[in-house]
Coordinates of C-alpha atoms in Angstrom, one line a residue:
M6 CA 140.7 96.7 67.4
S7 CA 142.5 94.1 70.2
S8 CA 144.4 94.8 73.4
K9 CA 147.6 94.1 72.2
P10 CA 149.7 96.1 69.4
S11 CA 149.4 94.4 65.9
V12 CA 151.9 94.7 63.5
L13 CA 152.5 93.5 59.5
F14 CA 155.6 93.0 57.8
V15 CA 155.6 93.0 54.1
C16 CA 158.2 92.4 51.8
V17 CA 157.9 90.9 47.9
H18 CA 158.2 87.5 48.4
N19 CA 157.5 87.2 52.2
A20 CA 160.2 84.7 52.0
G21 CA 163.0 86.3 53.7
R22 CA 163.1 90.1 55.2
S23 CA 159.5 90.1 56.7
Q24 CA 159.9 86.5 58.2
M25 CA 162.6 87.2 60.2
A26 CA 161.0 90.1 61.5
A27 CA 157.9 88.2 62.2
G28 CA 160.2 85.8 63.8
W29 CA 162.4 88.4 66.0
V30 CA 159.4 90.1 66.8
T31 CA 157.8 87.2 68.0
H32 CA 160.5 85.9 70.0
L33 CA 161.2 88.7 71.6
A34 CA 157.3 89.9 72.3
G35 CA 156.0 86.7 73.0
D36 CA 152.9 87.0 73.0
A37 CA 152.3 90.7 74.0
V38 CA 152.5 91.8 70.2
E39 CA 150.3 90.1 67.0
V40 CA 152.4 89.5 64.5
R41 CA 151.8 89.2 60.5
S42 CA 153.7 89.2 57.7
A43 CA 153.3 89.2 53.5
G44 CA 154.0 89.4 50.3
S45 CA 153.1 91.6 47.2
A46 CA 154.2 88.4 45.3
P47 CA 155.1 85.6 47.8
A48 CA 157.8 83.3 47.1
E49 CA 157.2 79.2 47.2
S50 CA 158.9 79.1 50.0
I51 CA 161.1 80.8 52.4
N52 CA 164.5 81.8 51.5
P53 CA 167.1 78.3 53.1
V54 CA 169.6 80.9 54.0
A55 CA 166.9 83.2 56.1
V56 CA 165.9 80.0 57.9
E57 CA 169.9 78.3 58.8
A58 CA 170.7 82.9 59.6
M59 CA 167.8 83.2 62.5
R60 CA 168.6 78.9 63.8
E61 CA 171.9 80.2 64.3
V62 CA 170.2 83.1 66.7
G63 CA 167.6 80.1 68.2
I64 CA 164.7 81.0 66.0
D65 CA 163.4 78.6 63.8
I66 CA 161.2 80.2 61.1
T67 CA 160.4 76.5 59.2
D68 CA 156.6 76.1 59.8
Q69 CA 156.6 80.1 58.1
K70 CA 155.0 80.0 54.7
P71 CA 154.9 83.2 52.1
K72 CA 151.4 84.5 51.9
I73 CA 149.7 86.9 49.7
L74 CA 149.4 90.6 51.0
T75 CA 145.4 91.5 51.7
T76 CA 143.9 94.5 52.1
E77 CA 142.3 92.3 55.7
A78 CA 146.0 92.3 57.2
V79 CA 147.0 96.0 56.5
Q80 CA 143.4 97.0 58.0
A81 CA 143.8 94.9 61.2
S82 CA 147.2 96.3 61.8
D83 CA 148.3 99.2 63.7
A84 CA 151.3 99.5 61.8
V85 CA 152.6 98.3 58.5
I86 CA 156.2 97.6 58.1
T87 CA 156.8 97.7 54.0
M88 CA 161.1 96.6 53.3
G89 CA 160.8 97.4 49.9
C90 CA 157.9 96.6 48.1
G91 CA 157.6 100.1 47.2
D92 CA 153.8 101.4 46.1
T93 CA 152.2 97.5 45.8
C94 CA 151.5 98.1 49.5
P95 CA 148.1 99.2 50.2
I96 CA 147.7 102.6 52.6
F97 CA 144.5 103.0 55.0
P98 CA 144.2 106.8 56.7
G99 CA 145.1 105.8 60.7
K100 CA 147.5 103.6 60.0
R101 CA 151.4 103.5 61.3
Y102 CA 153.9 102.9 58.1
E103 CA 157.3 102.5 58.3
D104 CA 159.7 101.3 55.0
W105 CA 162.6 99.6 56.1
E106 CA 165.3 100.2 53.7
L107 CA 167.4 96.6 54.3
T108 CA 169.1 94.3 51.8
D109 CA 167.1 91.5 49.9
P110 CA 168.6 88.3 50.7
A111 CA 167.5 86.4 48.0
G112 CA 170.3 85.0 45.9
Q113 CA 172.5 86.4 49.0
G114 CA 174.9 84.0 51.2
I115 CA 174.8 83.7 55.0
E116 CA 176.9 86.4 55.7
V117 CA 175.4 89.0 53.8
V118 CA 171.8 87.5 55.8
R119 CA 173.5 87.7 59.1
Q120 CA 174.0 91.1 59.0
V121 CA 170.2 91.8 57.5
R122 CA 169.0 89.7 60.5
D123 CA 171.2 91.3 62.9
E124 CA 169.3 94.7 61.7
I125 CA 166.1 93.8 61.7
R126 CA 166.8 92.1 65.6
G127 CA 168.0 96.1 66.3
R128 CA 164.7 97.5 64.3
V129 CA 162.0 95.3 65.7
E130 CA 163.6 96.1 69.0
K131 CA 162.9 99.6 68.3
L132 CA 159.7 99.5 67.2
L133 CA 158.6 96.8 69.7
A134 CA 159.5 99.5 72.3
E135 CA 157.2 102.3 71.0
L136 CA 154.2 99.7 70.4
T137 CA 154.5 98.8 73.7
A138 CA 155.2 101.7 75.4

């Protein structure tokens, strides 16, 4: 295990919630926390409304691509945060798991996605406080 904590965000398509959460971790913690995101059934590309919502707060996630969830990614992470992927996430003993119930931004307008973005920020801030304590 590396000296810095690592977190993996997982949602079904790895196109909205998990990408926004990873963007917040990178923005708020810099290099202090290793961050990954993945999906159980990755989309072709990131949700453009999620990209726009993050751009509004000065975070650029345009270079991210949806990735498939792997056993290795879970094993390499200290905390695994799931967002609506249910039982598709592999479970390993000794890992910290949390399921964040968040509205899926897919197909939603910018107003809804902004609310999801802001809720994710609050949860990420709490998680970072716990991981870096």
